[in-house]
Amino acid sequence: MDPAALKNSWALVAKSGDEVPLFFYSHLFLSHPEVREMFPVSMAAQRDKLVGALGAVVSNAAQLDEVVPFLQQLGRDHRRFSVIAEHYSAVGASLLATLQHFLGAAWTSELAADWAEAYGLVATVMVQAAEESAEETPAWWPGEVLGVDRRTMDVTIVQIRPHEPLAYQPGQSVALEIPYRPRRWRYFSPANAPRDDGSIELHIGLVPGGQVSGPAVRSLKPGDPVRLGAAVGDTLKLPDHGRKDILMVAGGTGLAPLRAMLEQLDRRTQPADIPRVHLFHGARMPWNLYEHKQLTRLTQRPWFSYTPVVSDDRSYPGQRGLVGSVAAEHGPWTGHTALVCGSPSMVAHTVDELTGAGTPAADIRFESFGTTTSAGGQQ
């Protein structure tokens, strides 16, 4: 297998833009119409995911070991869509047909063999991960909406109880499917530490044009059936040991996993086991600081400090600006573990600000899943 040939040929194909996924899915659905029901009615977002995933794999073809965890997670995630091993062959055949179509005379027998080998390796990793996962966990957990609290114009807090226990740790994310958008799964981070009754609190922020966040914020009601995926993510979490002080920086509903960690810390019975924590929560307008009262009450704990930050209201009497910049200015944070969660742009900006202010990159934790980033919620 020639990794350079794979990368160069993909770069040529990618120049055709949206025509590539359009051809791929047309070929797949015409040759295997039985797989169409696995996909959402609108394929706009799915096309972007295809290009992103293929690009991530091909660009790392020379170091396949580096993307194995990403591929394994993809394989486990695809169980939610009832994908089985046979479906990977159908996808592979359509992928090769797409490459042949757009490469034309550049599609040689040697290049075809390289792509077939690369896809075979990728598919094998995904299938094996899915099969191993199937031995331990279901493909999804059915659940029910217990309560809905429209906290602000843009944020709804949803209480959900899975019908069977769903294990997770604060900082992880679970995929959610709501009845108003079947087959459109989105990741959300539970905002609570695990409860005895198994219920989960999700903070869902309204994303302009979001195909899932809109109906989730506006339409979910108690009694609605939902489905949840297995918990994912192992980077955004409390330090495993010691009392190293913690800096938390959240943007919008990126507060959710950090709030779950605060609840986890507050449950500790020995004060010596609780590190000092300073949380910066950023929002565009004051009313979007949707947990302000709860976080202010938590400052009664001797280990917790809280700074709300507003970026777009010049009349706001408190801290103003981008939350990452404000947090960095309050440093130095040497000796702290920094936990950052929010939109991809917010996370990137905050990491840049903290490292620029002297925080070692190794002390900054945030979560990303291949082409998506964990926050309080996605679209």
Tab-separated table of C-alpha atoms in Angstrom:
chain	number	residue	atom	x	y	z
A	1	MET	CA	0.000	0.000	0.000
A	2	ASP	CA	1.351	3.414	-1.012
A	3	PRO	CA	0.134	6.055	1.526
A	4	ALA	CA	1.347	8.928	-0.653
A	5	ALA	CA	-0.671	7.646	-3.601
A	6	LEU	CA	-3.776	7.402	-1.416
A	7	LYS	CA	-3.350	10.915	-0.103
A	8	ASN	CA	-2.619	12.465	-3.498
A	9	SER	CA	-5.503	10.705	-5.230
A	10	TRP	CA	-7.924	11.756	-2.511
A	11	ALA	CA	-6.757	15.354	-2.868
A	12	LEU	CA	-7.612	15.189	-6.564
A	13	VAL	CA	-11.045	13.720	-5.922
A	14	ALA	CA	-11.820	16.240	-3.149
A	15	LYS	CA	-11.451	19.096	-5.660
A	16	SER	CA	-14.832	18.077	-7.071
A	17	GLY	CA	-16.494	19.190	-3.821
A	18	ASP	CA	-20.123	18.253	-3.212
A	19	GLU	CA	-20.251	16.199	-6.387
A	20	VAL	CA	-18.182	13.495	-4.665
A	21	PRO	CA	-20.584	12.591	-1.831
A	22	LEU	CA	-23.527	13.086	-4.193
A	23	PHE	CA	-22.119	10.457	-6.572
A	24	PHE	CA	-21.165	8.146	-3.695
A	25	TYR	CA	-24.593	8.107	-2.071
A	26	SER	CA	-26.384	7.854	-5.393
A	27	HIS	CA	-24.301	4.802	-6.243
A	28	LEU	CA	-24.810	3.285	-2.791
A	29	PHE	CA	-28.575	3.754	-2.706
A	30	LEU	CA	-29.091	2.557	-6.277
A	31	SER	CA	-26.962	-0.552	-5.827
A	32	HIS	CA	-28.170	-1.301	-2.279
A	33	PRO	CA	-31.566	0.373	-1.735
A	34	GLU	CA	-32.027	-1.558	1.506
A	35	VAL	CA	-29.497	0.707	3.278
A	36	ARG	CA	-31.372	3.942	2.494
A	37	GLU	CA	-33.560	3.673	5.589
A	38	MET	CA	-30.464	3.800	7.792
A	39	PHE	CA	-29.864	7.407	6.795
A	40	PRO	CA	-31.823	10.594	7.578
A	41	VAL	CA	-34.276	11.918	5.030
A	42	SER	CA	-32.076	14.964	4.429
A	43	MET	CA	-28.523	14.005	3.533
A	44	ALA	CA	-26.916	17.463	3.715
A	45	ALA	CA	-25.169	16.941	7.058
A	46	GLN	CA	-24.339	13.315	6.273
A	47	ARG	CA	-22.386	14.340	3.153
A	48	ASP	CA	-20.095	16.499	5.274
A	49	LYS	CA	-19.480	13.618	7.674
A	50	LEU	CA	-18.451	11.320	4.825
A	51	VAL	CA	-15.894	13.767	3.463
A	52	GLY	CA	-14.534	14.526	6.930
A	53	ALA	CA	-14.172	10.881	7.915
A	54	LEU	CA	-12.541	9.860	4.652
A	55	GLY	CA	-10.152	12.783	4.815
A	56	ALA	CA	-9.160	11.922	8.380
A	57	VAL	CA	-8.428	8.302	7.495
A	58	VAL	CA	-6.634	8.928	4.201
A	59	SER	CA	-4.452	11.740	5.531
A	60	ASN	CA	-3.229	9.369	8.224
A	61	ALA	CA	-2.867	6.297	6.062
A	62	ALA	CA	0.876	6.148	6.728
A	63	GLN	CA	0.186	5.942	10.472
A	64	LEU	CA	-2.990	3.892	10.620
A	65	ASP	CA	-2.301	3.012	14.250
A	66	GLU	CA	-2.837	6.671	15.162
A	67	VAL	CA	-6.448	6.661	13.961
A	68	VAL	CA	-7.397	3.204	15.267
A	69	PRO	CA	-9.225	4.616	18.350
A	70	PHE	CA	-11.174	6.968	16.065
A	71	LEU	CA	-12.103	4.094	13.741
A	72	GLN	CA	-13.074	1.853	16.644
A	73	GLN	CA	-15.397	4.514	17.979
A	74	LEU	CA	-16.924	4.943	14.522
A	75	GLY	CA	-17.560	1.221	14.394
A	76	ARG	CA	-19.228	1.204	17.789
A	77	ASP	CA	-21.275	4.294	16.921
A	78	HIS	CA	-22.579	2.736	13.703
A	79	ARG	CA	-24.303	0.016	15.716
A	80	ARG	CA	-27.003	2.614	16.429
A	81	PHE	CA	-27.924	2.487	12.724
A	82	SER	CA	-28.123	-1.340	12.660
A	83	VAL	CA	-25.004	-1.507	10.506
A	84	ILE	CA	-23.632	-5.033	10.115
A	85	ALA	CA	-20.498	-6.392	8.474
A	86	GLU	CA	-22.188	-6.905	5.094
A	87	HIS	CA	-22.986	-3.210	4.857
A	88	TYR	CA	-19.287	-2.336	4.918
A	89	SER	CA	-18.800	-4.247	1.674
A	90	ALA	CA	-21.568	-2.224	0.040
A	91	VAL	CA	-20.017	1.040	1.218
A	92	GLY	CA	-16.571	-0.073	0.057
A	93	ALA	CA	-17.807	-0.929	-3.412
A	94	SER	CA	-19.461	2.488	-3.754
A	95	LEU	CA	-16.330	4.219	-2.482
A	96	LEU	CA	-14.163	2.510	-5.085
A	97	ALA	CA	-16.699	3.298	-7.807
A	98	THR	CA	-16.659	6.958	-6.746
A	99	LEU	CA	-12.887	7.148	-6.862
A	100	GLN	CA	-12.810	5.506	-10.283
A	101	HIS	CA	-15.414	7.957	-11.593
A	102	PHE	CA	-13.584	11.107	-10.497
A	103	LEU	CA	-10.014	9.950	-11.140
A	104	GLY	CA	-10.673	8.701	-14.664
A	105	ALA	CA	-7.442	7.647	-16.357
A	106	ALA	CA	-5.517	8.141	-13.102
A	107	TRP	CA	-7.407	5.176	-11.612
A	108	THR	CA	-4.815	2.495	-12.268
A	109	SER	CA	-4.857	-1.138	-11.179
A	110	GLU	CA	-2.131	-0.358	-8.632
A	111	LEU	CA	-4.095	2.539	-7.133
A	112	ALA	CA	-7.276	0.467	-7.064
A	113	ALA	CA	-5.425	-2.251	-5.147
A	114	ASP	CA	-4.060	0.296	-2.663
A	115	TRP	CA	-7.495	1.757	-1.990
A	116	ALA	CA	-9.061	-1.684	-1.622
A	117	GLU	CA	-6.373	-2.678	0.867
A	118	ALA	CA	-6.726	0.553	2.851
A	119	TYR	CA	-10.507	0.292	3.006
A	120	GLY	CA	-10.282	-3.355	4.015
A	121	LEU	CA	-8.048	-2.458	6.957
A	122	VAL	CA	-10.331	0.370	8.051
A	123	ALA	CA	-13.504	-1.700	7.764
A	124	THR	CA	-11.954	-4.592	9.671
A	125	VAL	CA	-11.055	-2.336	12.596
A	126	MET	CA	-14.582	-0.895	12.671
A	127	VAL	CA	-16.324	-4.269	12.389
A	128	GLN	CA	-14.217	-5.855	15.115
A	129	ALA	CA	-14.871	-2.927	17.472
A	130	ALA	CA	-18.611	-3.171	16.800
A	131	GLU	CA	-18.651	-6.931	17.397
A	132	GLU	CA	-16.741	-6.599	20.655
A	133	SER	CA	-19.052	-3.829	21.799
A	134	ALA	CA	-22.122	-5.941	20.980
A	135	GLU	CA	-20.961	-8.550	23.497
A	136	GLU	CA	-21.115	-6.043	26.349
A	137	THR	CA	-23.616	-3.286	25.567
A	138	PRO	CA	-26.790	-2.757	23.531
A	139	ALA	CA	-26.703	-0.700	20.334
A	140	TRP	CA	-28.781	1.962	22.135
A	141	TRP	CA	-30.787	2.521	25.295
A	142	PRO	CA	-34.483	3.415	24.998
A	143	GLY	CA	-35.516	6.128	27.408
A	144	GLU	CA	-38.226	8.613	28.302
A	145	VAL	CA	-38.265	12.360	28.833
A	146	LEU	CA	-39.151	13.029	32.479
A	147	GLY	CA	-39.118	16.810	32.477
A	148	VAL	CA	-38.361	19.849	30.331
A	149	ASP	CA	-37.268	23.246	31.642
A	150	ARG	CA	-37.002	26.051	29.052
A	151	ARG	CA	-34.417	27.895	31.100
A	152	THR	CA	-33.800	30.714	28.593
A	153	MET	CA	-34.774	31.618	25.042
A	154	ASP	CA	-31.864	29.500	23.819
A	155	VAL	CA	-31.429	26.737	26.400
A	156	THR	CA	-33.659	23.866	27.455
A	157	ILE	CA	-32.756	21.504	30.290
A	158	VAL	CA	-34.094	18.017	29.718
A	159	GLN	CA	-34.352	15.221	32.268
A	160	ILE	CA	-34.239	11.734	30.731
A	161	ARG	CA	-34.410	8.289	32.299
A	162	PRO	CA	-33.086	5.335	30.273
A	163	HIS	CA	-35.141	2.182	30.678
A	164	GLU	CA	-31.959	0.290	31.550
A	165	PRO	CA	-28.872	1.601	33.384
A	166	LEU	CA	-26.527	3.601	31.159
A	167	ALA	CA	-23.029	3.887	32.614
A	168	TYR	CA	-21.005	7.066	32.112
A	169	GLN	CA	-18.508	9.283	33.900
A	170	PRO	CA	-18.783	13.079	34.249
A	171	GLY	CA	-17.129	14.608	31.217
A	172	GLN	CA	-18.263	11.920	28.794
A	173	SER	CA	-20.932	12.376	26.121
A	174	VAL	CA	-23.879	10.304	24.961
A	175	ALA	CA	-25.608	10.366	21.590
A	176	LEU	CA	-29.294	11.303	21.597
A	177	GLU	CA	-32.042	10.629	19.067
A	178	ILE	CA	-35.366	12.417	19.544
A	179	PRO	CA	-38.662	11.344	17.937
A	180	TYR	CA	-38.920	14.583	15.934
A	181	ARG	CA	-35.693	13.880	14.025
A	182	PRO	CA	-35.348	10.118	13.541
A	183	ARG	CA	-31.873	8.826	12.595
A	184	ARG	CA	-30.274	12.188	13.410
A	185	TRP	CA	-28.120	11.490	16.429
A	186	ARG	CA	-26.326	14.299	18.270
A	187	TYR	CA	-23.867	14.166	21.159
A	188	PHE	CA	-24.660	15.791	24.491
A	189	SER	CA	-22.774	15.703	27.771
A	190	PRO	CA	-24.737	14.783	30.908
A	191	ALA	CA	-24.772	17.711	33.329
A	192	ASN	CA	-25.068	15.545	36.418
A	193	ALA	CA	-22.978	12.934	38.140
A	194	PRO	CA	-24.584	9.460	37.932
A	195	ARG	CA	-27.769	9.239	40.016
A	196	ASP	CA	-29.284	6.309	41.863
A	197	ASP	CA	-32.386	6.415	39.652
A	198	GLY	CA	-30.283	6.442	36.465
A	199	SER	CA	-31.760	9.706	35.172
A	200	ILE	CA	-29.649	12.058	33.062
A	201	GLU	CA	-29.812	15.835	32.718
A	202	LEU	CA	-28.961	17.320	29.324
A	203	HIS	CA	-28.437	21.006	28.531
A	204	ILE	CA	-29.513	21.650	24.944
A	205	GLY	CA	-28.645	24.971	23.359
A	206	LEU	CA	-30.483	26.349	20.341
A	207	VAL	CA	-28.155	26.450	17.314
A	208	PRO	CA	-29.302	28.720	14.444
A	209	GLY	CA	-30.447	26.407	11.681
A	210	GLY	CA	-29.764	23.345	13.827
A	211	GLN	CA	-31.746	20.377	12.555
A	212	VAL	CA	-31.871	18.716	15.983
A	213	SER	CA	-31.385	21.507	18.509
A	214	GLY	CA	-34.449	23.416	17.255
A	215	PRO	CA	-37.043	20.688	17.813
A	216	ALA	CA	-35.207	19.521	20.951
A	217	VAL	CA	-35.450	22.967	22.544
A	218	ARG	CA	-38.942	23.819	21.300
A	219	SER	CA	-40.818	20.528	21.079
A	220	LEU	CA	-39.569	17.925	23.572
A	221	LYS	CA	-42.095	17.219	26.305
A	222	PRO	CA	-42.484	14.807	29.220
A	223	GLY	CA	-43.340	11.313	28.045
A	224	ASP	CA	-41.530	11.588	24.705
A	225	PRO	CA	-39.536	8.448	23.844
A	226	VAL	CA	-35.838	8.920	23.079
A	227	ARG	CA	-32.848	6.712	22.371
A	228	LEU	CA	-29.379	7.111	23.887
A	229	GLY	CA	-26.013	5.811	22.733
A	230	ALA	CA	-23.150	4.467	24.814
A	231	ALA	CA	-20.982	7.004	26.625
A	232	VAL	CA	-17.851	8.117	24.771
A	233	GLY	CA	-14.822	10.252	25.571
A	234	ASP	CA	-11.950	9.793	27.978
A	235	THR	CA	-10.058	13.097	27.884
A	236	LEU	CA	-12.343	15.670	29.522
A	237	LYS	CA	-12.384	14.382	33.088
A	238	LEU	CA	-11.202	15.145	36.590
A	239	PRO	CA	-7.588	14.251	37.380
A	240	ASP	CA	-7.329	10.633	38.457
A	241	HIS	CA	-5.376	11.339	41.617
A	242	GLY	CA	-4.028	14.099	43.831
A	243	ARG	CA	-5.465	17.478	44.786
A	244	LYS	CA	-4.137	19.511	41.872
A	245	ASP	CA	-6.204	22.693	41.607
A	246	ILE	CA	-8.593	22.919	38.653
A	247	LEU	CA	-9.450	25.672	36.190
A	248	MET	CA	-12.736	25.209	34.341
A	249	VAL	CA	-13.622	27.297	31.283
A	250	ALA	CA	-17.055	26.812	29.692
A	251	GLY	CA	-18.827	28.476	26.802
A	252	GLY	CA	-22.636	28.257	26.649
A	253	THR	CA	-23.957	24.746	27.203
A	254	GLY	CA	-20.359	23.553	27.304
A	255	LEU	CA	-20.967	24.082	31.007
A	256	ALA	CA	-22.833	20.754	31.181
A	257	PRO	CA	-19.957	18.266	31.662
A	258	LEU	CA	-18.131	20.660	33.999
A	259	ARG	CA	-21.269	20.994	36.109
A	260	ALA	CA	-21.388	17.189	36.340
A	261	MET	CA	-17.799	17.226	37.625
A	262	LEU	CA	-18.667	19.876	40.213
A	263	GLU	CA	-21.460	17.635	41.446
A	264	GLN	CA	-19.018	14.728	41.533
A	265	LEU	CA	-16.578	16.754	43.653
A	266	ASP	CA	-19.335	18.003	45.958
A	267	ARG	CA	-20.211	14.409	46.810
A	268	ARG	CA	-16.775	13.734	48.251
A	269	THR	CA	-16.985	13.343	52.004
A	270	GLN	CA	-13.392	14.216	52.873
A	271	PRO	CA	-12.495	17.906	52.394
A	272	ALA	CA	-8.874	16.894	51.866
A	273	ASP	CA	-9.964	15.055	48.696
A	274	ILE	CA	-11.507	18.147	47.076
A	275	PRO	CA	-9.219	20.415	45.016
A	276	ARG	CA	-9.843	24.121	44.655
A	277	VAL	CA	-11.841	24.901	41.515
A	278	HIS	CA	-12.311	28.184	39.635
A	279	LEU	CA	-14.996	28.146	36.943
A	280	PHE	CA	-15.351	30.768	34.205
A	281	HIS	CA	-18.669	30.496	32.362
A	282	GLY	CA	-19.053	32.614	29.242
A	283	ALA	CA	-22.202	33.663	27.396
A	284	ARG	CA	-23.074	36.307	24.835
A	285	MET	CA	-25.779	37.979	26.944
A	286	PRO	CA	-26.464	37.928	30.720
A	287	TRP	CA	-29.647	35.883	30.412
A	288	ASN	CA	-27.667	33.085	28.781
A	289	LEU	CA	-25.827	32.499	32.060
A	290	TYR	CA	-28.538	29.964	32.663
A	291	GLU	CA	-27.015	28.331	35.780
A	292	HIS	CA	-25.947	31.588	37.436
A	293	LYS	CA	-28.074	31.175	40.568
A	294	GLN	CA	-27.037	27.561	41.117
A	295	LEU	CA	-23.340	28.298	40.581
A	296	THR	CA	-23.494	31.340	42.848
A	297	ARG	CA	-24.959	29.194	45.616
A	298	LEU	CA	-22.155	26.681	45.109
A	299	THR	CA	-19.588	29.382	45.923
A	300	GLN	CA	-20.579	28.821	49.569
A	301	ARG	CA	-18.289	25.814	49.342
A	302	PRO	CA	-14.776	26.847	50.397
A	303	TRP	CA	-13.211	25.068	47.416
A	304	PHE	CA	-15.257	26.724	44.639
A	305	SER	CA	-14.952	30.090	42.877
A	306	TYR	CA	-17.077	31.273	39.955
A	307	THR	CA	-16.687	34.087	37.432
A	308	PRO	CA	-19.490	34.745	34.906
A	309	VAL	CA	-18.370	36.402	31.667
A	310	VAL	CA	-20.516	38.208	29.075
A	311	SER	CA	-19.179	39.069	25.639
A	312	ASP	CA	-21.874	41.045	23.796
A	313	ASP	CA	-23.481	43.335	26.400
A	314	ARG	CA	-21.459	46.495	27.063
A	315	SER	CA	-23.763	47.440	29.923
A	316	TYR	CA	-22.979	44.249	31.853
A	317	PRO	CA	-21.412	45.252	35.198
A	318	GLY	CA	-19.263	42.126	35.559
A	319	GLN	CA	-16.469	40.597	33.523
A	320	ARG	CA	-16.818	41.294	29.791
A	321	GLY	CA	-15.092	39.746	26.801
A	322	LEU	CA	-14.407	36.301	25.415
A	323	VAL	CA	-14.358	33.784	28.236
A	324	GLY	CA	-11.020	32.274	27.180
A	325	SER	CA	-9.341	35.666	27.233
A	326	VAL	CA	-10.819	36.585	30.612
A	327	ALA	CA	-9.752	33.262	32.114
A	328	ALA	CA	-6.207	33.660	30.799
A	329	GLU	CA	-6.001	37.203	32.190
A	330	HIS	CA	-6.873	35.920	35.667
A	331	GLY	CA	-3.869	33.599	35.615
A	332	PRO	CA	-1.246	32.431	35.859
A	333	TRP	CA	-2.709	28.952	36.138
A	334	THR	CA	0.568	27.154	36.691
A	335	GLY	CA	-0.016	23.985	38.683
A	336	HIS	CA	-3.675	23.738	37.619
A	337	THR	CA	-5.428	21.219	35.412
A	338	ALA	CA	-7.479	23.211	32.886
A	339	LEU	CA	-10.757	21.717	31.629
A	340	VAL	CA	-12.260	23.474	28.588
A	341	CYS	CA	-15.627	22.820	26.944
A	342	GLY	CA	-17.751	24.691	24.417
A	343	SER	CA	-18.025	25.147	20.680
A	344	PRO	CA	-15.010	24.123	18.565
A	345	SER	CA	-14.068	27.778	17.989
A	346	MET	CA	-14.408	28.617	21.692
A	347	VAL	CA	-12.257	25.660	22.700
A	348	ALA	CA	-9.569	26.511	20.133
A	349	HIS	CA	-9.492	30.168	21.230
A	350	THR	CA	-9.357	29.292	24.920
A	351	VAL	CA	-6.542	26.793	24.447
A	352	ASP	CA	-4.569	29.403	22.502
A	353	GLU	CA	-5.165	32.039	25.194
A	354	LEU	CA	-4.183	29.742	28.051
A	355	THR	CA	-1.050	28.434	26.379
A	356	GLY	CA	-0.110	31.979	25.392
A	357	ALA	CA	-0.418	32.975	29.055
A	358	GLY	CA	1.949	30.216	30.104
A	359	THR	CA	-0.310	27.243	30.859
A	360	PRO	CA	1.444	24.071	29.630
A	361	ALA	CA	-0.524	22.400	26.833
A	362	ALA	CA	-0.187	19.080	28.681
A	363	ASP	CA	-2.257	20.543	31.530
A	364	ILE	CA	-5.199	21.505	29.271
A	365	ARG	CA	-7.932	18.947	28.652
A	366	PHE	CA	-10.743	19.091	26.125
A	367	GLU	CA	-12.644	16.462	24.182
A	368	SER	CA	-13.004	15.911	20.467
A	369	PHE	CA	-14.295	12.974	18.436
A	370	GLY	CA	-12.680	12.886	15.037
A	371	THR	CA	-14.574	15.525	13.077
A	372	THR	CA	-16.833	16.585	15.969
A	373	THR	CA	-16.144	18.284	19.253
A	374	SER	CA	-17.932	17.522	22.450
A	375	ALA	CA	-19.829	20.361	24.002
A	376	GLY	CA	-23.063	20.678	25.881
A	377	GLY	CA	-24.631	19.722	22.603
A	378	GLN	CA	-24.300	19.673	18.854
A	379	GLN	CA	-26.801	20.703	16.209
